[in-house]
Coordinates of C-alpha atoms in Angstrom, one line a residue:
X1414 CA 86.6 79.1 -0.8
X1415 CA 88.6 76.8 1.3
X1416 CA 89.0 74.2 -1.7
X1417 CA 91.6 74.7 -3.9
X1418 CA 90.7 76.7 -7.2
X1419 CA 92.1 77.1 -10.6
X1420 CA 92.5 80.3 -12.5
X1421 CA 90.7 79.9 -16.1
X1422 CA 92.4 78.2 -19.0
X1423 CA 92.9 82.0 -20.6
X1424 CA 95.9 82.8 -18.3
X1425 CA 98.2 80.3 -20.1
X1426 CA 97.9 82.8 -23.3
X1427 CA 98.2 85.6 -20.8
X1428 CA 101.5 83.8 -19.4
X1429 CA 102.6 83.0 -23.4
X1430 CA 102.3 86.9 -24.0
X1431 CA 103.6 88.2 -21.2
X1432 CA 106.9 86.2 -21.6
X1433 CA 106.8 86.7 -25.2
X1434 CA 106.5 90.5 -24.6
X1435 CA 110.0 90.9 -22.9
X1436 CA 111.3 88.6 -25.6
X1437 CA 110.0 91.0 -28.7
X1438 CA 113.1 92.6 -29.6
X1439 CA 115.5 89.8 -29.6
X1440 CA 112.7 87.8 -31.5
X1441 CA 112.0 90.0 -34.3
X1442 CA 115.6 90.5 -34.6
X1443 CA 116.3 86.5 -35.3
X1444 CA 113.3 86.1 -37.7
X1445 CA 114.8 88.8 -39.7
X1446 CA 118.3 88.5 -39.7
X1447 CA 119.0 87.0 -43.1
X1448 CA 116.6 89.4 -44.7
X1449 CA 119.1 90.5 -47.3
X1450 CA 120.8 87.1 -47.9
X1451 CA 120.1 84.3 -50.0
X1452 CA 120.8 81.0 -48.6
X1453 CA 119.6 77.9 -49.7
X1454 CA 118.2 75.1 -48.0
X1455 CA 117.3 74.7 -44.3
X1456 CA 119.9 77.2 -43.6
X1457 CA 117.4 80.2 -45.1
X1458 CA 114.7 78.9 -43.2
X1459 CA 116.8 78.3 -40.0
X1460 CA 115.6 81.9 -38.1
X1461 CA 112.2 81.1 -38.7
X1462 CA 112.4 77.6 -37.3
X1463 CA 114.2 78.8 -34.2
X1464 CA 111.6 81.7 -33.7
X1465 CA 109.0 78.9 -34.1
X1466 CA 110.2 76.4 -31.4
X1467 CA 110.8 79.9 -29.0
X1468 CA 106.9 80.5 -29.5
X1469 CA 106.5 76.8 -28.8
X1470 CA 108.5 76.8 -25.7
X1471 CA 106.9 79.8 -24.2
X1472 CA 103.2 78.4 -24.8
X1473 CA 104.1 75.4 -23.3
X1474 CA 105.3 77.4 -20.5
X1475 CA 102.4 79.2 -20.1
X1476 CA 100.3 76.2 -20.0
X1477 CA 102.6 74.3 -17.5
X1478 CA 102.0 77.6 -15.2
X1479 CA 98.4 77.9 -15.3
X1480 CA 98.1 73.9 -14.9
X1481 CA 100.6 74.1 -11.5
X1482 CA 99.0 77.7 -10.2
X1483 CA 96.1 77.1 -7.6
X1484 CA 94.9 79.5 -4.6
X1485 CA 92.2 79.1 -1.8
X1486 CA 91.2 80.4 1.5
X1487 CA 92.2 78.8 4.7
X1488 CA 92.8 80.1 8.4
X1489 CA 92.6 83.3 7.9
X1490 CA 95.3 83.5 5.0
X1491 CA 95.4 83.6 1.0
X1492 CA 97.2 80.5 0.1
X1493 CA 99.0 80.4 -3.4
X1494 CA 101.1 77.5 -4.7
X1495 CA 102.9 78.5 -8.2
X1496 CA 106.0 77.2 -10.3
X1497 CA 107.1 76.1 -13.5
X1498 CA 109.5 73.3 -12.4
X1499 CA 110.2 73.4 -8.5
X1500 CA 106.4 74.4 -6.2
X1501 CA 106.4 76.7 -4.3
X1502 CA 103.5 78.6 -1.6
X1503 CA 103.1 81.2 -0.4
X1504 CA 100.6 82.0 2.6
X1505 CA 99.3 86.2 2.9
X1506 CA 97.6 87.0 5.8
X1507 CA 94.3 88.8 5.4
X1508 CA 95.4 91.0 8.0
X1509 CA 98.6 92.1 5.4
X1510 CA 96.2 92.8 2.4
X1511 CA 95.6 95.8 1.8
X1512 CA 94.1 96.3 -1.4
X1513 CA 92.9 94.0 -4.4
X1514 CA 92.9 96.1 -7.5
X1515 CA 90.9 94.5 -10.5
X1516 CA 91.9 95.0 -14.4
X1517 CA 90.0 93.4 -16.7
X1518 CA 92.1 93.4 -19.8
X1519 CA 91.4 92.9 -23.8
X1520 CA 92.0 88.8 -23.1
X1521 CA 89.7 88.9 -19.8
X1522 CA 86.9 90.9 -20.7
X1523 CA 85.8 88.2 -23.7
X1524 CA 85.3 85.5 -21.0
X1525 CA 83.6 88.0 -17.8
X1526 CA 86.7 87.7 -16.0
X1527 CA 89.2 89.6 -14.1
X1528 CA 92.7 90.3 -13.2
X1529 CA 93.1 90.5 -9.5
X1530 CA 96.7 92.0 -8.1
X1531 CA 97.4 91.7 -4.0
X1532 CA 98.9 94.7 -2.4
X1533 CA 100.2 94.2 0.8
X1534 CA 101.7 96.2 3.5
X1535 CA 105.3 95.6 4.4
X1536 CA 105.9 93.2 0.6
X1537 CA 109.0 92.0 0.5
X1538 CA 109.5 92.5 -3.4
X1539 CA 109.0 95.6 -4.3
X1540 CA 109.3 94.8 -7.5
X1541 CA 106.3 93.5 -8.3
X1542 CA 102.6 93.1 -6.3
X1543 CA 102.7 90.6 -3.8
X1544 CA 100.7 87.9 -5.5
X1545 CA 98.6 87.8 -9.2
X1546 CA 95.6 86.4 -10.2
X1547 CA 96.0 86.0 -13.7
X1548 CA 92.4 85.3 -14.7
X1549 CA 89.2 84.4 -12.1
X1550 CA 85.2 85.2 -12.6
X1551 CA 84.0 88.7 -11.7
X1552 CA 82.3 86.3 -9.1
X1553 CA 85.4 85.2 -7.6
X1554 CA 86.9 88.4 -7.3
X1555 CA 84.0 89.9 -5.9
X1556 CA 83.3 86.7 -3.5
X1557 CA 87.1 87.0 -2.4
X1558 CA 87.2 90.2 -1.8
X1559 CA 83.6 90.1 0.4
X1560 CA 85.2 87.6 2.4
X1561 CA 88.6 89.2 3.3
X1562 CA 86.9 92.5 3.6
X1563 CA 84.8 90.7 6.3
X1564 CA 87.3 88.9 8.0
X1565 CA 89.4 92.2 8.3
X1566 CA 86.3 94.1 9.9
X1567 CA 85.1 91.9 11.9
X1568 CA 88.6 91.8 13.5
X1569 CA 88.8 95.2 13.9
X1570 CA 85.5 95.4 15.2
X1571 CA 85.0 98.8 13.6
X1572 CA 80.9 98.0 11.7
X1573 CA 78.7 94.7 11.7
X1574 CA 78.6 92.4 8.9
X1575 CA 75.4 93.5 7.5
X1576 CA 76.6 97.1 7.1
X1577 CA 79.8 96.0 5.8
X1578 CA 77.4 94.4 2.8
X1579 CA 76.1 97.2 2.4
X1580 CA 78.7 99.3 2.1
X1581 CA 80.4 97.2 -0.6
X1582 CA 77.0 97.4 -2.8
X1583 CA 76.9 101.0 -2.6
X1584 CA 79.4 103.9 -2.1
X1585 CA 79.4 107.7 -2.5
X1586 CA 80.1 108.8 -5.8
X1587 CA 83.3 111.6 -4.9
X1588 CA 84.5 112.4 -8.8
X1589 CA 83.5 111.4 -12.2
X1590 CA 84.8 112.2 -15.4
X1591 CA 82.3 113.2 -18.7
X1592 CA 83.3 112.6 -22.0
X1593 CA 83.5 116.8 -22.3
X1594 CA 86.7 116.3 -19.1
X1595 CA 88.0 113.6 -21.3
X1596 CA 88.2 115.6 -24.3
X1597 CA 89.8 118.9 -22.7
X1598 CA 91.7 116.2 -20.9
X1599 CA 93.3 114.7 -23.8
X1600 CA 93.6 118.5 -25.6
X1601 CA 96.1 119.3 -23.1
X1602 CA 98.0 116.4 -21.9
X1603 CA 100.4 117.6 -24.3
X1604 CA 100.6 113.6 -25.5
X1605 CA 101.5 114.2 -29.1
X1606 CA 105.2 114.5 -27.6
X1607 CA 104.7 111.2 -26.0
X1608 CA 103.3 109.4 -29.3
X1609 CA 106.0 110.8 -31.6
X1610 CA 108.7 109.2 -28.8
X1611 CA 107.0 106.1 -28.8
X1612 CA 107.9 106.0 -32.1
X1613 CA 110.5 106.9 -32.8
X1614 CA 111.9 104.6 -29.4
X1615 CA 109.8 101.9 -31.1
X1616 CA 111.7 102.4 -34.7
X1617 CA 115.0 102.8 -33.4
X1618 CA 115.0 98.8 -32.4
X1619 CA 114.8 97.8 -35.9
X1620 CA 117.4 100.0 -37.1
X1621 CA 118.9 97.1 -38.8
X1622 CA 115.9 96.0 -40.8
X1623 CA 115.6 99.9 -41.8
X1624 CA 116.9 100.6 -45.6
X1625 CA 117.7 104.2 -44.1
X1626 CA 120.1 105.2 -46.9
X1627 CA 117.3 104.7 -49.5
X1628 CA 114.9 106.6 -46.9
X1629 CA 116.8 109.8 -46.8
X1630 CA 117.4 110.0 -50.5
X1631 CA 113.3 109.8 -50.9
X1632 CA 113.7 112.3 -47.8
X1633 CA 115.6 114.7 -49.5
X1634 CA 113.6 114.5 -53.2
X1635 CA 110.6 115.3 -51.0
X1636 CA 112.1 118.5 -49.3
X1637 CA 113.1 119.8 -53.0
X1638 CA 109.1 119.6 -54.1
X1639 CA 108.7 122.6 -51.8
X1640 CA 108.9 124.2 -48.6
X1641 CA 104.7 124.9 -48.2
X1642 CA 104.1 120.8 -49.2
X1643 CA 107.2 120.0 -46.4
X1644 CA 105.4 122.0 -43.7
X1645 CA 102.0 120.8 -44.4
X1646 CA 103.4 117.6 -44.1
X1647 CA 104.8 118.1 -40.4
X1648 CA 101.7 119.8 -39.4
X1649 CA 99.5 117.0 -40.0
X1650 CA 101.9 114.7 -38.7
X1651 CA 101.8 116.8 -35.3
X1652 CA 97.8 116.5 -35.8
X1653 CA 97.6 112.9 -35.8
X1654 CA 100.1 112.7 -33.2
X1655 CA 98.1 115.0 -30.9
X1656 CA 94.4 113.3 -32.7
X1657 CA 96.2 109.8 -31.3
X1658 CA 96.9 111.2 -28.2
X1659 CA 93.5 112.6 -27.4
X1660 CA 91.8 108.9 -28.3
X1661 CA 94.6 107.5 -26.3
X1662 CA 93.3 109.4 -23.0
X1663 CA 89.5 108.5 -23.9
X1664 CA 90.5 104.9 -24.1
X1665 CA 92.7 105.0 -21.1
X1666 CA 90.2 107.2 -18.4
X1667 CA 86.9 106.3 -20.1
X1668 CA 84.1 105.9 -17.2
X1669 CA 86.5 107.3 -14.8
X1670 CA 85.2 107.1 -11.3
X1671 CA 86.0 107.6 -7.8
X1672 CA 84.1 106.5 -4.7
X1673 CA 84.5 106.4 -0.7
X1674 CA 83.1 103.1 0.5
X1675 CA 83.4 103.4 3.8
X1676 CA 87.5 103.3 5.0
X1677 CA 88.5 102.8 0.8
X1678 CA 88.6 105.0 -2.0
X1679 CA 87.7 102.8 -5.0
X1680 CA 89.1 103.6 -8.2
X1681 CA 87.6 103.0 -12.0
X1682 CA 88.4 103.4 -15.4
X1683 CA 89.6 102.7 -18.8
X1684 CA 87.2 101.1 -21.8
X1685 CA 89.5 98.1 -23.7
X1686 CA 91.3 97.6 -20.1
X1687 CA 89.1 98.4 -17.4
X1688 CA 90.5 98.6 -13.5
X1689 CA 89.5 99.0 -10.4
X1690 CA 91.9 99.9 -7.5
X1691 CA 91.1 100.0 -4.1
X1692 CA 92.9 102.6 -1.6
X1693 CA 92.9 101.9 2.1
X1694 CA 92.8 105.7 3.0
X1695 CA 94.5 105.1 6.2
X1696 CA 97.8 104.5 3.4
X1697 CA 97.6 107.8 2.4
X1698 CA 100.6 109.7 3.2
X1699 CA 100.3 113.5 1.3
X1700 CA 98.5 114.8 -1.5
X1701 CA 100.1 116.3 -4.6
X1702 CA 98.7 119.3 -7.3
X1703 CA 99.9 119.1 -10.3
X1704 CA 99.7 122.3 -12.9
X1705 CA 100.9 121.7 -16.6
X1706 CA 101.5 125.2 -18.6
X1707 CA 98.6 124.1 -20.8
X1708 CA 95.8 123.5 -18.3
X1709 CA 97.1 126.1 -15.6
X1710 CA 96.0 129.5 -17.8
X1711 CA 92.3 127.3 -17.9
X1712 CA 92.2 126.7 -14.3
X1713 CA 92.6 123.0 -14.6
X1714 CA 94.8 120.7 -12.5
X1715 CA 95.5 117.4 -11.7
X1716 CA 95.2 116.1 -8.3
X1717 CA 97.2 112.5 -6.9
X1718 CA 97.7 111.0 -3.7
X1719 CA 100.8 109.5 -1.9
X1720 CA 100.1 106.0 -1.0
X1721 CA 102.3 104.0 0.7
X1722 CA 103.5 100.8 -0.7
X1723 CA 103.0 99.8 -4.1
X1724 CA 105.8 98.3 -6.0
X1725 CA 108.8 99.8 -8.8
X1726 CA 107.8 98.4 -11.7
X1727 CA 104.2 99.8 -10.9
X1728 CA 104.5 103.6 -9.6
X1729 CA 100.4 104.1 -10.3
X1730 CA 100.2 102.0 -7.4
X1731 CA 102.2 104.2 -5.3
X1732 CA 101.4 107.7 -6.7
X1733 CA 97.4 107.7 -8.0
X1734 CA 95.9 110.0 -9.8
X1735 CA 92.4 110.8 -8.1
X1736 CA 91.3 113.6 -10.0
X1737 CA 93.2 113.2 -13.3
X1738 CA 92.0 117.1 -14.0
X1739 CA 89.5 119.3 -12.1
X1740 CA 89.1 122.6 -12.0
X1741 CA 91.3 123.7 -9.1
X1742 CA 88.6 126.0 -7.4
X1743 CA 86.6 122.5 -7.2
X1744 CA 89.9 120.5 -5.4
X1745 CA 88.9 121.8 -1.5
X1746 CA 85.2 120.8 -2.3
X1747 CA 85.9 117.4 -3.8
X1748 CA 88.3 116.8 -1.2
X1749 CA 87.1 117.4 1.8
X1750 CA 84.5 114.5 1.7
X1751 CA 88.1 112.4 1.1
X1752 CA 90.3 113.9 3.5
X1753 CA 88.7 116.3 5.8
X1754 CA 91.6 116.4 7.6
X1755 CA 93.4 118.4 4.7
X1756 CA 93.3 121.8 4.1
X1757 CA 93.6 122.9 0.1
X1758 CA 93.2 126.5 0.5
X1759 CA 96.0 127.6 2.4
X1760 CA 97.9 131.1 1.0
X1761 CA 101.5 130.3 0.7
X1762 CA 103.8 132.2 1.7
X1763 CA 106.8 133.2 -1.0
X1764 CA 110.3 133.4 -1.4
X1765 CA 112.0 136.6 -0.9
X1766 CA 112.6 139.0 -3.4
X1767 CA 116.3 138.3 -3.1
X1768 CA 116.6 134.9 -4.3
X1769 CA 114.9 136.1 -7.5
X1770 CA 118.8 136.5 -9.0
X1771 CA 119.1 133.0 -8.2
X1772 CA 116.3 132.2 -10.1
X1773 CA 117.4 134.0 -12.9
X1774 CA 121.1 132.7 -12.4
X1775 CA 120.5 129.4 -13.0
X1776 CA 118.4 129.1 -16.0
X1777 CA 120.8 131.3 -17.6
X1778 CA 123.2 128.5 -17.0
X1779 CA 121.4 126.6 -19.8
X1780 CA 121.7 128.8 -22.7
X1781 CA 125.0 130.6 -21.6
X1782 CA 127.3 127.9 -23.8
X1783 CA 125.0 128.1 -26.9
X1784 CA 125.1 131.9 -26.6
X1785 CA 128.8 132.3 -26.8
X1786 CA 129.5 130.1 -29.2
X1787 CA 126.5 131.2 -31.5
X1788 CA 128.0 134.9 -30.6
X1789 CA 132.0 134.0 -31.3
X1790 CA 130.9 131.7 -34.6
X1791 CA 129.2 134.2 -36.7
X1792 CA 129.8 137.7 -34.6
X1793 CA 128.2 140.4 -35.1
X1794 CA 125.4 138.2 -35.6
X1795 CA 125.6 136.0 -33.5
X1796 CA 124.9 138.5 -30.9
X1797 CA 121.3 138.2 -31.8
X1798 CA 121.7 135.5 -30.3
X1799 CA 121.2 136.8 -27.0
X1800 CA 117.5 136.9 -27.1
X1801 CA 117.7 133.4 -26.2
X1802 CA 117.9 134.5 -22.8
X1803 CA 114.3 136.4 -22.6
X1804 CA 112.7 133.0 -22.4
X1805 CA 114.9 131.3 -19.9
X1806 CA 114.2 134.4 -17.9
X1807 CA 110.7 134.3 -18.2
X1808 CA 110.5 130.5 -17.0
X1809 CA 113.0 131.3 -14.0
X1810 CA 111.2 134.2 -13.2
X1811 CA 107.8 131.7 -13.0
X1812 CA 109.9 129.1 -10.6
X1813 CA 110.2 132.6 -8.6
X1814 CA 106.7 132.9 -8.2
X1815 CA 105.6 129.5 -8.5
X1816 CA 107.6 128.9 -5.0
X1817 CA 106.0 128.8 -1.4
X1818 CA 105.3 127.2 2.0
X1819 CA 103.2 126.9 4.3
X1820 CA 102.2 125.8 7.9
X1821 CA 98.8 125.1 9.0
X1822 CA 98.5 123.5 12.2
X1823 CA 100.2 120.1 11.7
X1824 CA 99.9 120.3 8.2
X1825 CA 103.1 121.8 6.0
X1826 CA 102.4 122.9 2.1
X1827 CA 105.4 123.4 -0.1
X1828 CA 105.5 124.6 -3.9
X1829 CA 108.1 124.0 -6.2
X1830 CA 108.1 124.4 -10.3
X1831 CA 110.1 122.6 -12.5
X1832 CA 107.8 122.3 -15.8
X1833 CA 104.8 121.8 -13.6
X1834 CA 103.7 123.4 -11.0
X1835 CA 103.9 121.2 -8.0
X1836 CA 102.3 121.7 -4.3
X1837 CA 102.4 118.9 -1.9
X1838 CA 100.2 119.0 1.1
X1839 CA 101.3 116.8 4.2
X1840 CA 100.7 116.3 7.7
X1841 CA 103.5 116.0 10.1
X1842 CA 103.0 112.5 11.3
X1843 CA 103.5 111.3 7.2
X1844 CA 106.9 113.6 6.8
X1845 CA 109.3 110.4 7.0
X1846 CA 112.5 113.1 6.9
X1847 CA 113.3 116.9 6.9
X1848 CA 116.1 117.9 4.6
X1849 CA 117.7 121.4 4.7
X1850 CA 120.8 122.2 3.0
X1851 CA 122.7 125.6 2.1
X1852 CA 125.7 126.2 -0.4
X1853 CA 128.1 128.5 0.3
X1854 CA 126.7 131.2 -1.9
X1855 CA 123.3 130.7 -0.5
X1856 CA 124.8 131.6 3.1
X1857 CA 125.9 135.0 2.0
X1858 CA 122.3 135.8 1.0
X1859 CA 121.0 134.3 4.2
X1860 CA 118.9 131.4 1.9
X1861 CA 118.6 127.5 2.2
X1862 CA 116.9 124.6 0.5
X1863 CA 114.1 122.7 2.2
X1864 CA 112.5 119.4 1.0
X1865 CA 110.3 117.4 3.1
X1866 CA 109.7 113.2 2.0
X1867 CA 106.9 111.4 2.6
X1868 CA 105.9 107.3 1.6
X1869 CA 105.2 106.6 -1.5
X1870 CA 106.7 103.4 -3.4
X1871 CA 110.4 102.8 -2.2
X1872 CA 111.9 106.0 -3.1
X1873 CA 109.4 108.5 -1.3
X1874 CA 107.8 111.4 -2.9
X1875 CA 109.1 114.9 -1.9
X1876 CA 108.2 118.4 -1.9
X1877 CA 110.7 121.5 -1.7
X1878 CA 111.3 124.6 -2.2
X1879 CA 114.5 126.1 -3.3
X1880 CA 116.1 129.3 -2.0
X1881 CA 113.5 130.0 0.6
X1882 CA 114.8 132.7 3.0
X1883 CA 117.2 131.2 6.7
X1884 CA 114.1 132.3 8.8
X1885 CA 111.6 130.6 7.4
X1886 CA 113.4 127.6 6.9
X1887 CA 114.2 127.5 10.4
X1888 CA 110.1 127.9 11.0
X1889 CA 109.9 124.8 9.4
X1890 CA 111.9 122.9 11.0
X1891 CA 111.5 123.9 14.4
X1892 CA 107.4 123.4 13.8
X1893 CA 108.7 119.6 12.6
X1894 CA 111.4 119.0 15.4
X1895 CA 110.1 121.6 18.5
X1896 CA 112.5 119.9 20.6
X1897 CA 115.6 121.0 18.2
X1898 CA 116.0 124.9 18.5
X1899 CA 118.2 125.7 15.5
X1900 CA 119.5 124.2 12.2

């Protein structure tokens, strides 16, 4: 592949949509901004023309990208050369990639091609992946990544080149999803929230072109035909919401797969937009269980590792889901053909009894102002209105319990609820920092924060625990600084 290539004439319409994607708002705002005035002449027809020549501008664009975008392979490197007016290059070292991941999207998949995105170690944007491949054969991708896979292991010297080949054909089969994990998957994700947001976040950017005056009225004429017809209403709303949500996660994990070939953990799924990501399990950096309040009471949970590197504007990169939902008596057996090294099964050690007030302190916080003024605005009532503290209680009560650490070796465990329950697993040679802080009412009760942070993206991912007693915080960090004998 040292001669130069082209990517297919398809990624100028990918380059037309993506810029015409971030222009969407401001664009439909234009074409629509005389919708309630007459004018005659050009002057009506003015937004439409400008909103034409924009779509013009942005195709031609695209096509002048695509026809001055080229890569090849040469010395050892991935060379690019890119730009819309000024060229520029830019040279990767094999040695620097670590991942390819494939997506082949609605406008690939017609034409058997790919998306290919570059991960590297140490990028220098981490804004975005370190180079793009809008749109090559499944041939190319696969040929490109044969031949950088090779490079890098016959470098390393770790496997000859005919069990490399091998290796790439086949690979162990760790976790797939059936259409039955799909469906409880999609039950529970609790997505019909997420829908209804999208649109009403989605409706909110046209509130201009929205008669909502004349909206309401109908609104309110509605309400009057009866309270059982208004409620039926919102309860089939909530079902499609939740219906849309379920088809959303069938369409998004369809065919998930993961499998070990040899040193990589290859990732598939989705069925309009199918990817493949590859994780160098040498990036790993901790591994995090997730609980929702839905799937917990079934036994289900959702396991994702920390990787290092990935970029902002795409956190799936940094933090992956591996086993988007399992039952959690399977995680230790799954896992251990990943990361031996791990241990899932650890018992975790709690918080004392004495921060339970603490607990219980703080969530009452949250309903405290709507208590009082509910009690002051219609008292004797409004005392009633201090049942509203039985379910904050309840959930503080389940951070209480939810909370806990453990050391295993050079492995540290820590469990922390917010909605979810949340238990990071790490070894001491990821931890990047040990935190450990202590207010001054936390000091009279002999208790301290902890929260440990490991790689992932550019922020880190962390795991804590809050109002764990002085000792065993001191445990902690003694086990992760030996040399340092108190806080």
């Amino acid at each position: 592949m040292s001669e130069k290539k082209k990517l297919h004439p398809i990624s100028a319409v990918a380059n037309f949509l993506k810029q015409l994607k971030e222009l969407i708002i401001p664009f439909v705002f234009l074409v629509f901004i005389n919708r309630g005035e007459s004018a005659d002449g050009i002057w009506g027809w003015l937004p439409f023309i400008i909103g034409a020549a924009i779509l013009v501008v942005l195709l031609i664009a695209g096509i002048i990208k695509w026809l001055r975008f080229a890569y090849w392979l040469e010395d050892g490197e991935l060379r690019i050369e890119y730009g819309l007016f000024v060229k520029k290059k830019r040279y990767i070292p094999f040695e620097r990639i670590q991942s390819l991941n494939l997506t082949e999207g609605i406008l690939q998949r017609p034409f058997g091609l790919v998306k290919v995105k570059v991960e590297t170690a140490g990028s220098t944007d981490m804004k975005q992946a370190e180079a793009e491949l809008t749109a090559i054969s499944k041939a190319e991708a696969g040929e490109l990544q044969r031949i950088i896979n090779e490079a890098k292991t016959a470098k390393r010297n770790k496997v000859a080149e005919e069990e490399n080949e091998v290796v790439q054909e086949s690979g162990e089969v760790i976790f797939k999803m059936t259409f039955r994990d799909l469906l409880l998957m999609g039950t529970t994700s609790g997505g019909a929230g997420v829908v209804i947001s999208g649109v009403l976040i989605f409706l909110s950017q046209f509130d201009e072109l929205i008669p909502y005056e004349r909206v309401f009225n109908e609104v309110e004429q509605f309400v009057r035909s009866g309270v059982l017809l208004v409620t039926f209403v919102v309860i089939a709303g909530l079902l499609i919401a939740w219906v849309a949500a379920i088809i959303g996660t069938l369409i998004v994990y369809a065919d998930f797969t993961v499998k070990k070939q040899g040193d990589d953990l290859i990732i598939t799924r989705g069925l309009m937009e199918k990817k493949q990501m590859t994780v160098p399990l040498n990036r790993i950096q901790g591994v995090r269980m997730e609980e929702n309040i839905l799937r917990q009471p079934l036994g289900f949970a959702t396991v994702k590792i920390e990787s290092a590197g990935g970029s902002i504007l795409e956190k799936e990169s940094s933090t992956i889901q591996i086993l988007p939902m399992v039952k959690k008596r399977r995680v230790a057996e799954i896992m251990k053909d990943v990361l031996p090294e791990y241990n899932f099964t650890v018992d975790l050690m709690p918080v004392p009894k004495r921060s339970l007030k603490r607990y219980l302190f703080r969530e009452s916080l949250l309903v405290s102002a709507a208590v009082i003024g509910l009690s002051i605005a219609f008292w004797p009532l409004g005392l009633w209105s201090l049942l509203l503290y039985l379910p904050f209680w309840l959930f503080g009560y389940s951070k209480y319990r939810s909370a806990g650490w453990n050391i295993n070796d050079t492995q540290l465990t820590l469990r922390h609820r917010f909605i979810e329950k949340n238990t990071l697993f790490m070894k001491k040679y990821r931890i990047q920092s040990l935190e450990t802080t202590q207010n001054i009412f936390q000091g009279k009760k002999e208790l301290a924060n902890i929260k440990a942070i490991v790689k992932s993206g550019e922020a880190g991912a962390a795991g804590k625990v809050i109002d764990l007693d002085d000792e065993s915080v001191r445990s902690i960090y003694q086990w992760y600084y030996p040399e340092k004998q108190s806080l």
